[in-house]
């Protein structure tokens, strides 16, 4: 099993959007997928309740009061860490995860919070040693704007790879309302959006491959 933790101390930066959409990517690839909601607000669980029976199945794991067992046959687990996580909680959740995905908005008001959160994450042993990567995702990016340029410069200094930039698009709200993600949509409907996600999905899968290689 490979497990990704989507985390940032700040609310509203796109954790649940990334967690739910990533889960649809794995589920639609035919992998047995779980979505663990570790957020008190339970947004991922609400989304799972909305998910139609006809959509690729995603198992619900309620981790709002701690972590729980993961079914053995699970191939991919996505953990939505929720806002306000402190380093103790991140450390605990990271035990069950192979990497951290951290969304960052192009907002000058988020920069200090991002630096503060990352400073604490960087102190965690598996991150320090490079055993578990931090993958940064720029979110709600409007191409060719000053804010996008500033975000690019800011992310470049964080010491971790920016794996992709997700555009600011109304479709995320539209699909979330139906318990769906981008990867549930027909190719014609997801064209143009899905390209934002492929570098992230590929990086996760490459990492799985590298780890399998290490074990040989
Ligand atoms: N790339 C995006 N484009 C448009 N809206 C987005 C995008 N990412 C997130 N949103 C919206 O922003 C709001 C906050 O996102 P959410 O994923 O719930 O953040 P978090 O889980 O970090 O609090 C939601 O209404 C969501 O639909
Ligand atoms: Mg959330």
JSON list of C-alpha atoms and ligand atoms in Angstrom, two decimals:
[
{"chain": "A", "resi": 1, "resn": "UNK", "atom": "CA", "xyz": [0.00, 0.00, 0.00]},
{"chain": "A", "resi": 2, "resn": "UNK", "atom": "CA", "xyz": [1.07, 3.54, -0.65]},
{"chain": "A", "resi": 3, "resn": "UNK", "atom": "CA", "xyz": [-0.27, 6.31, 1.50]},
{"chain": "A", "resi": 4, "resn": "UNK", "atom": "CA", "xyz": [-0.23, 10.07, 0.97]},
{"chain": "A", "resi": 5, "resn": "UNK", "atom": "CA", "xyz": [-0.88, 12.67, 3.64]},
{"chain": "A", "resi": 6, "resn": "UNK", "atom": "CA", "xyz": [-2.37, 15.95, 2.43]},
{"chain": "A", "resi": 7, "resn": "UNK", "atom": "CA", "xyz": [-1.49, 18.54, 5.04]},
{"chain": "A", "resi": 8, "resn": "UNK", "atom": "CA", "xyz": [-1.12, 22.22, 5.81]},
{"chain": "A", "resi": 9, "resn": "UNK", "atom": "CA", "xyz": [-1.87, 24.04, 9.02]},
{"chain": "A", "resi": 10, "resn": "UNK", "atom": "CA", "xyz": [-4.04, 26.52, 7.14]},
{"chain": "A", "resi": 11, "resn": "UNK", "atom": "CA", "xyz": [-7.65, 26.01, 6.18]},
{"chain": "A", "resi": 12, "resn": "UNK", "atom": "CA", "xyz": [-8.95, 26.71, 2.70]},
{"chain": "A", "resi": 13, "resn": "UNK", "atom": "CA", "xyz": [-5.73, 26.00, 0.79]},
{"chain": "A", "resi": 14, "resn": "UNK", "atom": "CA", "xyz": [-7.12, 22.95, -0.98]},
{"chain": "A", "resi": 15, "resn": "UNK", "atom": "CA", "xyz": [-6.40, 19.91, 1.19]},
{"chain": "A", "resi": 16, "resn": "UNK", "atom": "CA", "xyz": [-9.82, 18.35, 0.77]},
{"chain": "A", "resi": 17, "resn": "UNK", "atom": "CA", "xyz": [-9.91, 19.23, -2.94]},
{"chain": "A", "resi": 18, "resn": "UNK", "atom": "CA", "xyz": [-6.58, 17.48, -3.46]},
{"chain": "A", "resi": 19, "resn": "UNK", "atom": "CA", "xyz": [-7.40, 14.53, -1.20]},
{"chain": "A", "resi": 20, "resn": "UNK", "atom": "CA", "xyz": [-10.75, 13.81, -2.87]},
{"chain": "A", "resi": 21, "resn": "UNK", "atom": "CA", "xyz": [-9.52, 14.28, -6.43]},
{"chain": "A", "resi": 22, "resn": "UNK", "atom": "CA", "xyz": [-6.42, 12.14, -5.85]},
{"chain": "A", "resi": 23, "resn": "UNK", "atom": "CA", "xyz": [-8.64, 9.43, -4.42]},
{"chain": "A", "resi": 24, "resn": "UNK", "atom": "CA", "xyz": [-10.70, 9.50, -7.63]},
{"chain": "A", "resi": 25, "resn": "UNK", "atom": "CA", "xyz": [-7.49, 9.19, -9.66]},
{"chain": "A", "resi": 26, "resn": "UNK", "atom": "CA", "xyz": [-6.49, 6.00, -7.87]},
{"chain": "A", "resi": 27, "resn": "UNK", "atom": "CA", "xyz": [-10.01, 4.55, -7.71]},
{"chain": "A", "resi": 28, "resn": "UNK", "atom": "CA", "xyz": [-10.55, 5.08, -11.45]},
{"chain": "A", "resi": 29, "resn": "UNK", "atom": "CA", "xyz": [-7.24, 3.36, -12.16]},
{"chain": "A", "resi": 30, "resn": "UNK", "atom": "CA", "xyz": [-8.84, 0.29, -10.60]},
{"chain": "A", "resi": 31, "resn": "UNK", "atom": "CA", "xyz": [-6.82, 0.45, -7.38]},
{"chain": "A", "resi": 32, "resn": "UNK", "atom": "CA", "xyz": [-8.50, -0.30, -4.09]},
{"chain": "A", "resi": 33, "resn": "UNK", "atom": "CA", "xyz": [-8.55, 3.14, -2.53]},
{"chain": "A", "resi": 34, "resn": "UNK", "atom": "CA", "xyz": [-9.32, 4.56, 0.88]},
{"chain": "A", "resi": 35, "resn": "UNK", "atom": "CA", "xyz": [-9.85, 8.14, 1.97]},
{"chain": "A", "resi": 36, "resn": "UNK", "atom": "CA", "xyz": [-9.07, 8.78, 5.62]},
{"chain": "A", "resi": 37, "resn": "UNK", "atom": "CA", "xyz": [-10.63, 11.89, 7.09]},
{"chain": "A", "resi": 38, "resn": "UNK", "atom": "CA", "xyz": [-8.49, 13.21, 9.93]},
{"chain": "A", "resi": 39, "resn": "UNK", "atom": "CA", "xyz": [-10.20, 16.59, 9.96]},
{"chain": "A", "resi": 40, "resn": "UNK", "atom": "CA", "xyz": [-12.65, 17.53, 12.69]},
{"chain": "A", "resi": 41, "resn": "UNK", "atom": "CA", "xyz": [-14.81, 19.23, 10.06]},
{"chain": "A", "resi": 42, "resn": "UNK", "atom": "CA", "xyz": [-15.19, 15.93, 8.25]},
{"chain": "A", "resi": 43, "resn": "UNK", "atom": "CA", "xyz": [-15.35, 17.44, 4.76]},
{"chain": "A", "resi": 44, "resn": "UNK", "atom": "CA", "xyz": [-13.94, 14.36, 3.06]},
{"chain": "A", "resi": 45, "resn": "UNK", "atom": "CA", "xyz": [-16.50, 12.17, 4.83]},
{"chain": "A", "resi": 46, "resn": "UNK", "atom": "CA", "xyz": [-19.29, 14.48, 3.70]},
{"chain": "A", "resi": 47, "resn": "UNK", "atom": "CA", "xyz": [-17.99, 14.20, 0.15]},
{"chain": "A", "resi": 48, "resn": "UNK", "atom": "CA", "xyz": [-17.86, 10.41, 0.41]},
{"chain": "A", "resi": 49, "resn": "UNK", "atom": "CA", "xyz": [-21.50, 10.37, 1.54]},
{"chain": "A", "resi": 50, "resn": "UNK", "atom": "CA", "xyz": [-22.44, 12.29, -1.59]},
{"chain": "A", "resi": 51, "resn": "UNK", "atom": "CA", "xyz": [-20.53, 9.90, -3.82]},
{"chain": "A", "resi": 52, "resn": "UNK", "atom": "CA", "xyz": [-22.87, 7.97, -6.14]},
{"chain": "A", "resi": 53, "resn": "UNK", "atom": "CA", "xyz": [-22.89, 4.16, -6.00]},
{"chain": "A", "resi": 54, "resn": "UNK", "atom": "CA", "xyz": [-22.10, 4.09, -9.70]},
{"chain": "A", "resi": 55, "resn": "UNK", "atom": "CA", "xyz": [-18.77, 5.89, -9.22]},
{"chain": "A", "resi": 56, "resn": "UNK", "atom": "CA", "xyz": [-15.48, 4.01, -8.69]},
{"chain": "A", "resi": 57, "resn": "UNK", "atom": "CA", "xyz": [-15.57, 2.89, -5.04]},
{"chain": "A", "resi": 58, "resn": "UNK", "atom": "CA", "xyz": [-13.58, 4.71, -2.37]},
{"chain": "A", "resi": 59, "resn": "UNK", "atom": "CA", "xyz": [-13.56, 3.39, 1.17]},
{"chain": "A", "resi": 60, "resn": "UNK", "atom": "CA", "xyz": [-14.28, 5.78, 4.04]},
{"chain": "A", "resi": 61, "resn": "UNK", "atom": "CA", "xyz": [-11.92, 5.78, 7.02]},
{"chain": "A", "resi": 62, "resn": "UNK", "atom": "CA", "xyz": [-12.92, 7.95, 9.93]},
{"chain": "A", "resi": 63, "resn": "UNK", "atom": "CA", "xyz": [-9.68, 9.16, 11.53]},
{"chain": "A", "resi": 64, "resn": "UNK", "atom": "CA", "xyz": [-11.09, 12.23, 13.17]},
{"chain": "A", "resi": 65, "resn": "UNK", "atom": "CA", "xyz": [-10.20, 10.98, 16.63]},
{"chain": "A", "resi": 66, "resn": "UNK", "atom": "CA", "xyz": [-6.88, 9.35, 15.81]},
{"chain": "A", "resi": 67, "resn": "UNK", "atom": "CA", "xyz": [-5.67, 6.87, 13.25]},
{"chain": "A", "resi": 68, "resn": "UNK", "atom": "CA", "xyz": [-7.29, 3.54, 12.60]},
{"chain": "A", "resi": 69, "resn": "UNK", "atom": "CA", "xyz": [-6.57, 0.22, 10.97]},
{"chain": "A", "resi": 70, "resn": "UNK", "atom": "CA", "xyz": [-6.17, 0.14, 7.22]},
{"chain": "A", "resi": 71, "resn": "UNK", "atom": "CA", "xyz": [-7.60, -2.90, 5.44]},
{"chain": "A", "resi": 72, "resn": "UNK", "atom": "CA", "xyz": [-4.69, -5.07, 4.26]},
{"chain": "A", "resi": 73, "resn": "UNK", "atom": "CA", "xyz": [-5.74, -5.26, 0.65]},
{"chain": "A", "resi": 74, "resn": "UNK", "atom": "CA", "xyz": [-5.87, -1.46, 0.27]},
{"chain": "A", "resi": 75, "resn": "UNK", "atom": "CA", "xyz": [-3.59, -0.28, -2.55]},
{"chain": "A", "resi": 76, "resn": "UNK", "atom": "CA", "xyz": [-3.75, 3.49, -2.05]},
{"chain": "A", "resi": 77, "resn": "UNK", "atom": "CA", "xyz": [-4.66, 5.54, 0.97]},
{"chain": "A", "resi": 78, "resn": "UNK", "atom": "CA", "xyz": [-5.20, 9.31, 0.93]},
{"chain": "A", "resi": 79, "resn": "UNK", "atom": "CA", "xyz": [-5.28, 11.09, 4.29]},
{"chain": "A", "resi": 80, "resn": "UNK", "atom": "CA", "xyz": [-6.98, 14.48, 4.58]},
{"chain": "A", "resi": 81, "resn": "UNK", "atom": "CA", "xyz": [-5.23, 16.02, 7.58]},
{"chain": "A", "resi": 82, "resn": "UNK", "atom": "CA", "xyz": [-7.53, 18.98, 8.01]},
{"chain": "A", "resi": 83, "resn": "UNK", "atom": "CA", "xyz": [-6.62, 22.44, 9.23]},
{"chain": "A", "resi": 84, "resn": "UNK", "atom": "CA", "xyz": [-4.92, 23.32, 12.47]},
{"chain": "A", "resi": 85, "resn": "UNK", "atom": "CA", "xyz": [-2.74, 20.21, 12.62]},
{"chain": "A", "resi": 86, "resn": "UNK", "atom": "CA", "xyz": [0.21, 20.66, 14.95]},
{"chain": "A", "resi": 87, "resn": "UNK", "atom": "CA", "xyz": [3.54, 18.90, 14.59]},
{"chain": "A", "resi": 88, "resn": "UNK", "atom": "CA", "xyz": [2.51, 16.17, 17.00]},
{"chain": "A", "resi": 89, "resn": "UNK", "atom": "CA", "xyz": [-0.49, 15.28, 14.88]},
{"chain": "A", "resi": 90, "resn": "UNK", "atom": "CA", "xyz": [1.50, 15.51, 11.65]},
{"chain": "A", "resi": 91, "resn": "UNK", "atom": "CA", "xyz": [4.14, 13.22, 13.13]},
{"chain": "A", "resi": 92, "resn": "UNK", "atom": "CA", "xyz": [1.48, 10.72, 14.15]},
{"chain": "A", "resi": 93, "resn": "UNK", "atom": "CA", "xyz": [-0.22, 10.80, 10.74]},
{"chain": "A", "resi": 94, "resn": "UNK", "atom": "CA", "xyz": [3.11, 10.61, 8.92]},
{"chain": "A", "resi": 95, "resn": "UNK", "atom": "CA", "xyz": [3.73, 7.23, 10.55]},
{"chain": "A", "resi": 96, "resn": "UNK", "atom": "CA", "xyz": [0.96, 5.92, 8.30]},
{"chain": "A", "resi": 97, "resn": "UNK", "atom": "CA", "xyz": [2.06, 7.88, 5.24]},
{"chain": "A", "resi": 98, "resn": "UNK", "atom": "CA", "xyz": [4.84, 7.65, 2.66]},
{"chain": "A", "resi": 99, "resn": "UNK", "atom": "CA", "xyz": [4.86, 11.32, 1.71]},
{"chain": "A", "resi": 100, "resn": "UNK", "atom": "CA", "xyz": [3.29, 14.70, 2.43]},
{"chain": "A", "resi": 101, "resn": "UNK", "atom": "CA", "xyz": [1.46, 16.73, -0.16]},
{"chain": "A", "resi": 102, "resn": "UNK", "atom": "CA", "xyz": [1.22, 20.36, 0.79]},
{"chain": "A", "resi": 103, "resn": "UNK", "atom": "CA", "xyz": [-1.08, 22.74, -1.10]},
{"chain": "A", "resi": 104, "resn": "UNK", "atom": "CA", "xyz": [-0.13, 26.41, -1.16]},
{"chain": "A", "resi": 105, "resn": "UNK", "atom": "CA", "xyz": [-2.30, 29.29, -2.38]},
{"chain": "A", "resi": 106, "resn": "UNK", "atom": "CA", "xyz": [-0.91, 32.26, -4.29]},
{"chain": "A", "resi": 107, "resn": "UNK", "atom": "CA", "xyz": [-1.66, 34.55, -1.37]},
{"chain": "A", "resi": 108, "resn": "UNK", "atom": "CA", "xyz": [0.85, 36.71, 0.38]},
{"chain": "A", "resi": 109, "resn": "UNK", "atom": "CA", "xyz": [-1.10, 36.10, 3.58]},
{"chain": "A", "resi": 110, "resn": "UNK", "atom": "CA", "xyz": [-0.40, 32.37, 3.37]},
{"chain": "A", "resi": 111, "resn": "UNK", "atom": "CA", "xyz": [3.36, 32.70, 2.99]},
{"chain": "A", "resi": 112, "resn": "UNK", "atom": "CA", "xyz": [4.16, 33.09, 6.68]},
{"chain": "A", "resi": 113, "resn": "UNK", "atom": "CA", "xyz": [1.86, 30.21, 7.63]},
{"chain": "A", "resi": 114, "resn": "UNK", "atom": "CA", "xyz": [3.43, 28.00, 4.97]},
{"chain": "A", "resi": 115, "resn": "UNK", "atom": "CA", "xyz": [6.96, 28.75, 6.18]},
{"chain": "A", "resi": 116, "resn": "UNK", "atom": "CA", "xyz": [5.98, 28.14, 9.78]},
{"chain": "A", "resi": 117, "resn": "UNK", "atom": "CA", "xyz": [4.28, 24.83, 9.00]},
{"chain": "A", "resi": 118, "resn": "UNK", "atom": "CA", "xyz": [7.11, 23.64, 6.77]},
{"chain": "A", "resi": 119, "resn": "UNK", "atom": "CA", "xyz": [9.70, 24.51, 9.40]},
{"chain": "A", "resi": 120, "resn": "UNK", "atom": "CA", "xyz": [8.01, 22.08, 11.78]},
{"chain": "A", "resi": 121, "resn": "UNK", "atom": "CA", "xyz": [7.54, 19.45, 9.09]},
{"chain": "A", "resi": 122, "resn": "UNK", "atom": "CA", "xyz": [11.23, 19.73, 8.15]},
{"chain": "A", "resi": 123, "resn": "UNK", "atom": "CA", "xyz": [12.16, 18.83, 11.71]},
{"chain": "A", "resi": 124, "resn": "UNK", "atom": "CA", "xyz": [10.45, 15.45, 11.47]},
{"chain": "A", "resi": 125, "resn": "UNK", "atom": "CA", "xyz": [12.95, 12.61, 11.09]},
{"chain": "A", "resi": 126, "resn": "UNK", "atom": "CA", "xyz": [11.54, 10.87, 7.99]},
{"chain": "A", "resi": 127, "resn": "UNK", "atom": "CA", "xyz": [11.45, 14.23, 6.22]},
{"chain": "A", "resi": 128, "resn": "UNK", "atom": "CA", "xyz": [14.93, 15.27, 7.37]},
{"chain": "A", "resi": 129, "resn": "UNK", "atom": "CA", "xyz": [16.41, 12.02, 6.18]},
{"chain": "A", "resi": 130, "resn": "UNK", "atom": "CA", "xyz": [14.65, 12.30, 2.81]},
{"chain": "A", "resi": 131, "resn": "UNK", "atom": "CA", "xyz": [12.94, 8.97, 3.39]},
{"chain": "A", "resi": 132, "resn": "UNK", "atom": "CA", "xyz": [9.57, 10.63, 2.92]},
{"chain": "A", "resi": 133, "resn": "UNK", "atom": "CA", "xyz": [9.26, 13.49, 0.45]},
{"chain": "A", "resi": 134, "resn": "UNK", "atom": "CA", "xyz": [7.28, 16.70, 0.76]},
{"chain": "A", "resi": 135, "resn": "UNK", "atom": "CA", "xyz": [5.54, 17.46, -2.52]},
{"chain": "A", "resi": 136, "resn": "UNK", "atom": "CA", "xyz": [4.33, 21.02, -2.89]},
{"chain": "A", "resi": 137, "resn": "UNK", "atom": "CA", "xyz": [1.29, 21.81, -5.01]},
{"chain": "A", "resi": 138, "resn": "UNK", "atom": "CA", "xyz": [0.52, 25.40, -6.00]},
{"chain": "A", "resi": 139, "resn": "UNK", "atom": "CA", "xyz": [-3.26, 25.73, -5.88]},
{"chain": "A", "resi": 140, "resn": "UNK", "atom": "CA", "xyz": [-5.80, 28.10, -7.44]},
{"chain": "A", "resi": 141, "resn": "UNK", "atom": "CA", "xyz": [-3.14, 29.49, -9.72]},
{"chain": "A", "resi": 142, "resn": "UNK", "atom": "CA", "xyz": [-4.18, 31.87, -12.49]},
{"chain": "A", "resi": 143, "resn": "UNK", "atom": "CA", "xyz": [-1.56, 31.61, -15.19]},
{"chain": "A", "resi": 144, "resn": "UNK", "atom": "CA", "xyz": [0.29, 34.76, -16.24]},
{"chain": "A", "resi": 145, "resn": "UNK", "atom": "CA", "xyz": [-0.77, 36.79, -13.22]},
{"chain": "A", "resi": 146, "resn": "UNK", "atom": "CA", "xyz": [1.54, 38.63, -10.90]},
{"chain": "A", "resi": 147, "resn": "UNK", "atom": "CA", "xyz": [0.31, 36.40, -8.05]},
{"chain": "A", "resi": 148, "resn": "UNK", "atom": "CA", "xyz": [1.31, 33.29, -10.01]},
{"chain": "A", "resi": 149, "resn": "UNK", "atom": "CA", "xyz": [4.79, 34.69, -10.58]},
{"chain": "A", "resi": 150, "resn": "UNK", "atom": "CA", "xyz": [5.15, 35.59, -6.93]},
{"chain": "A", "resi": 151, "resn": "UNK", "atom": "CA", "xyz": [3.99, 32.12, -5.90]},
{"chain": "A", "resi": 152, "resn": "UNK", "atom": "CA", "xyz": [6.50, 30.53, -8.23]},
{"chain": "A", "resi": 153, "resn": "UNK", "atom": "CA", "xyz": [9.32, 32.55, -6.67]},
{"chain": "A", "resi": 154, "resn": "UNK", "atom": "CA", "xyz": [8.11, 31.78, -3.15]},
{"chain": "A", "resi": 155, "resn": "UNK", "atom": "CA", "xyz": [7.77, 28.04, -3.76]},
{"chain": "A", "resi": 156, "resn": "UNK", "atom": "CA", "xyz": [11.20, 27.94, -5.36]},
{"chain": "A", "resi": 157, "resn": "UNK", "atom": "CA", "xyz": [12.76, 28.88, -2.05]},
{"chain": "A", "resi": 158, "resn": "UNK", "atom": "CA", "xyz": [11.04, 26.28, 0.13]},
{"chain": "A", "resi": 159, "resn": "UNK", "atom": "CA", "xyz": [13.58, 23.52, -0.39]},
{"chain": "A", "resi": 160, "resn": "UNK", "atom": "CA", "xyz": [11.07, 20.96, -1.67]},
{"chain": "A", "resi": 161, "resn": "UNK", "atom": "CA", "xyz": [9.85, 20.15, -5.17]},
{"chain": "A", "resi": 162, "resn": "UNK", "atom": "CA", "xyz": [6.80, 21.90, -6.49]},
{"chain": "A", "resi": 163, "resn": "UNK", "atom": "CA", "xyz": [5.23, 19.00, -8.29]},
{"chain": "A", "resi": 164, "resn": "UNK", "atom": "CA", "xyz": [2.40, 20.80, -10.04]},
{"chain": "A", "resi": 165, "resn": "UNK", "atom": "CA", "xyz": [0.22, 23.90, -10.14]},
{"chain": "A", "resi": 166, "resn": "UNK", "atom": "CA", "xyz": [-3.55, 23.50, -10.15]},
{"chain": "A", "resi": 167, "resn": "UNK", "atom": "CA", "xyz": [-5.56, 26.16, -11.94]},
{"chain": "A", "resi": 168, "resn": "UNK", "atom": "CA", "xyz": [-8.35, 28.10, -10.25]},
{"chain": "A", "resi": 169, "resn": "UNK", "atom": "CA", "xyz": [-11.39, 26.41, -11.75]},
{"chain": "A", "resi": 170, "resn": "UNK", "atom": "CA", "xyz": [-15.09, 26.31, -10.95]},
{"chain": "A", "resi": 171, "resn": "UNK", "atom": "CA", "xyz": [-15.26, 22.65, -11.96]},
{"chain": "A", "resi": 172, "resn": "UNK", "atom": "CA", "xyz": [-13.76, 21.59, -8.61]},
{"chain": "A", "resi": 173, "resn": "UNK", "atom": "CA", "xyz": [-16.78, 22.94, -6.74]},
{"chain": "A", "resi": 174, "resn": "UNK", "atom": "CA", "xyz": [-19.16, 21.52, -9.33]},
{"chain": "A", "resi": 175, "resn": "UNK", "atom": "CA", "xyz": [-17.85, 17.98, -9.07]},
{"chain": "A", "resi": 176, "resn": "UNK", "atom": "CA", "xyz": [-17.34, 18.10, -5.28]},
{"chain": "A", "resi": 177, "resn": "UNK", "atom": "CA", "xyz": [-21.02, 18.93, -4.85]},
{"chain": "A", "resi": 178, "resn": "UNK", "atom": "CA", "xyz": [-21.83, 15.58, -6.51]},
{"chain": "A", "resi": 179, "resn": "UNK", "atom": "CA", "xyz": [-19.30, 13.55, -4.55]},
{"chain": "A", "resi": 180, "resn": "UNK", "atom": "CA", "xyz": [-17.13, 13.33, -7.63]},
{"chain": "A", "resi": 181, "resn": "UNK", "atom": "CA", "xyz": [-13.61, 14.27, -8.66]},
{"chain": "A", "resi": 182, "resn": "UNK", "atom": "CA", "xyz": [-11.96, 15.17, -11.93]},
{"chain": "A", "resi": 183, "resn": "UNK", "atom": "CA", "xyz": [-10.99, 11.57, -12.68]},
{"chain": "A", "resi": 184, "resn": "UNK", "atom": "CA", "xyz": [-14.62, 10.45, -12.52]},
{"chain": "A", "resi": 185, "resn": "UNK", "atom": "CA", "xyz": [-15.47, 12.63, -15.50]},
{"chain": "A", "resi": 186, "resn": "UNK", "atom": "CA", "xyz": [-15.58, 11.52, -19.12]},
{"chain": "A", "resi": 187, "resn": "UNK", "atom": "CA", "xyz": [-12.35, 12.34, -20.97]},
{"chain": "A", "resi": 188, "resn": "UNK", "atom": "CA", "xyz": [-14.01, 15.15, -22.91]},
{"chain": "A", "resi": 189, "resn": "UNK", "atom": "CA", "xyz": [-15.15, 16.86, -19.69]},
{"chain": "A", "resi": 190, "resn": "UNK", "atom": "CA", "xyz": [-11.91, 16.52, -17.84]},
{"chain": "A", "resi": 191, "resn": "UNK", "atom": "CA", "xyz": [-9.67, 17.56, -20.74]},
{"chain": "A", "resi": 192, "resn": "UNK", "atom": "CA", "xyz": [-7.71, 20.66, -19.87]},
{"chain": "A", "resi": 193, "resn": "UNK", "atom": "CA", "xyz": [-7.96, 20.05, -16.13]},
{"chain": "A", "resi": 194, "resn": "UNK", "atom": "CA", "xyz": [-6.52, 16.59, -15.86]},
{"chain": "A", "resi": 195, "resn": "UNK", "atom": "CA", "xyz": [-3.13, 17.75, -17.14]},
{"chain": "A", "resi": 196, "resn": "UNK", "atom": "CA", "xyz": [-2.70, 19.75, -13.94]},
{"chain": "A", "resi": 197, "resn": "UNK", "atom": "CA", "xyz": [-2.94, 16.49, -11.98]},
{"chain": "A", "resi": 198, "resn": "UNK", "atom": "CA", "xyz": [-0.84, 14.12, -14.02]},
{"chain": "A", "resi": 199, "resn": "UNK", "atom": "CA", "xyz": [2.57, 15.30, -12.74]},
{"chain": "A", "resi": 200, "resn": "UNK", "atom": "CA", "xyz": [1.38, 14.68, -9.17]},
{"chain": "A", "resi": 201, "resn": "UNK", "atom": "CA", "xyz": [-0.13, 11.27, -9.87]},
{"chain": "A", "resi": 202, "resn": "UNK", "atom": "CA", "xyz": [2.97, 10.27, -11.85]},
{"chain": "A", "resi": 203, "resn": "UNK", "atom": "CA", "xyz": [5.31, 11.43, -9.11]},
{"chain": "A", "resi": 204, "resn": "UNK", "atom": "CA", "xyz": [3.45, 9.38, -6.53]},
{"chain": "A", "resi": 205, "resn": "UNK", "atom": "CA", "xyz": [3.47, 6.32, -8.75]},
{"chain": "A", "resi": 206, "resn": "UNK", "atom": "CA", "xyz": [7.17, 6.81, -9.65]},
{"chain": "A", "resi": 207, "resn": "UNK", "atom": "CA", "xyz": [7.95, 6.97, -5.99]},
{"chain": "A", "resi": 208, "resn": "UNK", "atom": "CA", "xyz": [6.13, 3.67, -5.49]},
{"chain": "A", "resi": 209, "resn": "UNK", "atom": "CA", "xyz": [8.28, 2.17, -8.25]},
{"chain": "A", "resi": 210, "resn": "UNK", "atom": "CA", "xyz": [11.52, 3.51, -6.80]},
{"chain": "A", "resi": 211, "resn": "UNK", "atom": "CA", "xyz": [10.67, 2.14, -3.41]},
{"chain": "A", "resi": 212, "resn": "UNK", "atom": "CA", "xyz": [9.88, -1.25, -4.91]},
{"chain": "A", "resi": 213, "resn": "UNK", "atom": "CA", "xyz": [13.26, -1.05, -6.66]},
{"chain": "A", "resi": 214, "resn": "UNK", "atom": "CA", "xyz": [15.04, -0.28, -3.38]},
{"chain": "A", "resi": 215, "resn": "UNK", "atom": "CA", "xyz": [13.54, -3.37, -1.82]},
{"chain": "A", "resi": 216, "resn": "UNK", "atom": "CA", "xyz": [15.03, -5.67, -4.47]},
{"chain": "B", "resi": 1, "resn": "LIG", "atom": "N1", "xyz": [-8.02, 24.77, -7.67]},
{"chain": "B", "resi": 1, "resn": "LIG", "atom": "C1", "xyz": [-9.18, 25.25, -7.22]},
{"chain": "B", "resi": 1, "resn": "LIG", "atom": "N2", "xyz": [-10.00, 25.96, -8.04]},
{"chain": "B", "resi": 1, "resn": "LIG", "atom": "C2", "xyz": [-11.16, 26.46, -7.58]},
{"chain": "B", "resi": 1, "resn": "LIG", "atom": "N3", "xyz": [-11.62, 26.31, -6.33]},
{"chain": "B", "resi": 1, "resn": "LIG", "atom": "C3", "xyz": [-10.84, 25.61, -5.47]},
{"chain": "B", "resi": 1, "resn": "LIG", "atom": "C4", "xyz": [-9.60, 25.05, -5.87]},
{"chain": "B", "resi": 1, "resn": "LIG", "atom": "N4", "xyz": [-9.08, 24.41, -4.78]},
{"chain": "B", "resi": 1, "resn": "LIG", "atom": "C5", "xyz": [-9.94, 24.57, -3.77]},
{"chain": "B", "resi": 1, "resn": "LIG", "atom": "N5", "xyz": [-11.00, 25.29, -4.18]},
{"chain": "B", "resi": 1, "resn": "LIG", "atom": "C6", "xyz": [-12.16, 25.69, -3.36]},
{"chain": "B", "resi": 1, "resn": "LIG", "atom": "O1", "xyz": [-11.68, 26.39, -2.24]},
{"chain": "B", "resi": 1, "resn": "LIG", "atom": "C7", "xyz": [-12.41, 26.03, -1.08]},
{"chain": "B", "resi": 1, "resn": "LIG", "atom": "C8", "xyz": [-11.45, 25.47, -0.02]},
{"chain": "B", "resi": 1, "resn": "LIG", "atom": "O2", "xyz": [-10.86, 24.28, -0.52]},
{"chain": "B", "resi": 1, "resn": "LIG", "atom": "P1", "xyz": [-10.70, 22.99, 0.38]},
{"chain": "B", "resi": 1, "resn": "LIG", "atom": "O3", "xyz": [-10.16, 21.92, -0.50]},
{"chain": "B", "resi": 1, "resn": "LIG", "atom": "O4", "xyz": [-11.96, 22.71, 1.11]},
{"chain": "B", "resi": 1, "resn": "LIG", "atom": "O5", "xyz": [-9.56, 23.48, 1.40]},
{"chain": "B", "resi": 1, "resn": "LIG", "atom": "P2", "xyz": [-9.09, 22.85, 2.80]},
{"chain": "B", "resi": 1, "resn": "LIG", "atom": "O6", "xyz": [-9.50, 21.42, 2.82]},
{"chain": "B", "resi": 1, "resn": "LIG", "atom": "O7", "xyz": [-7.60, 23.04, 2.79]},
{"chain": "B", "resi": 1, "resn": "LIG", "atom": "O8", "xyz": [-9.73, 23.67, 3.86]},
{"chain": "B", "resi": 1, "resn": "LIG", "atom": "C9", "xyz": [-13.45, 25.01, -1.53]},
{"chain": "B", "resi": 1, "resn": "LIG", "atom": "O9", "xyz": [-14.65, 25.68, -1.74]},
{"chain": "B", "resi": 1, "resn": "LIG", "atom": "C10", "xyz": [-12.90, 24.49, -2.84]},
{"chain": "B", "resi": 1, "resn": "LIG", "atom": "O10", "xyz": [-13.91, 24.07, -3.74]},
{"chain": "B", "resi": 2, "resn": "LIG", "atom": "MG1", "xyz": [-10.66, 20.39, 4.26]}
]
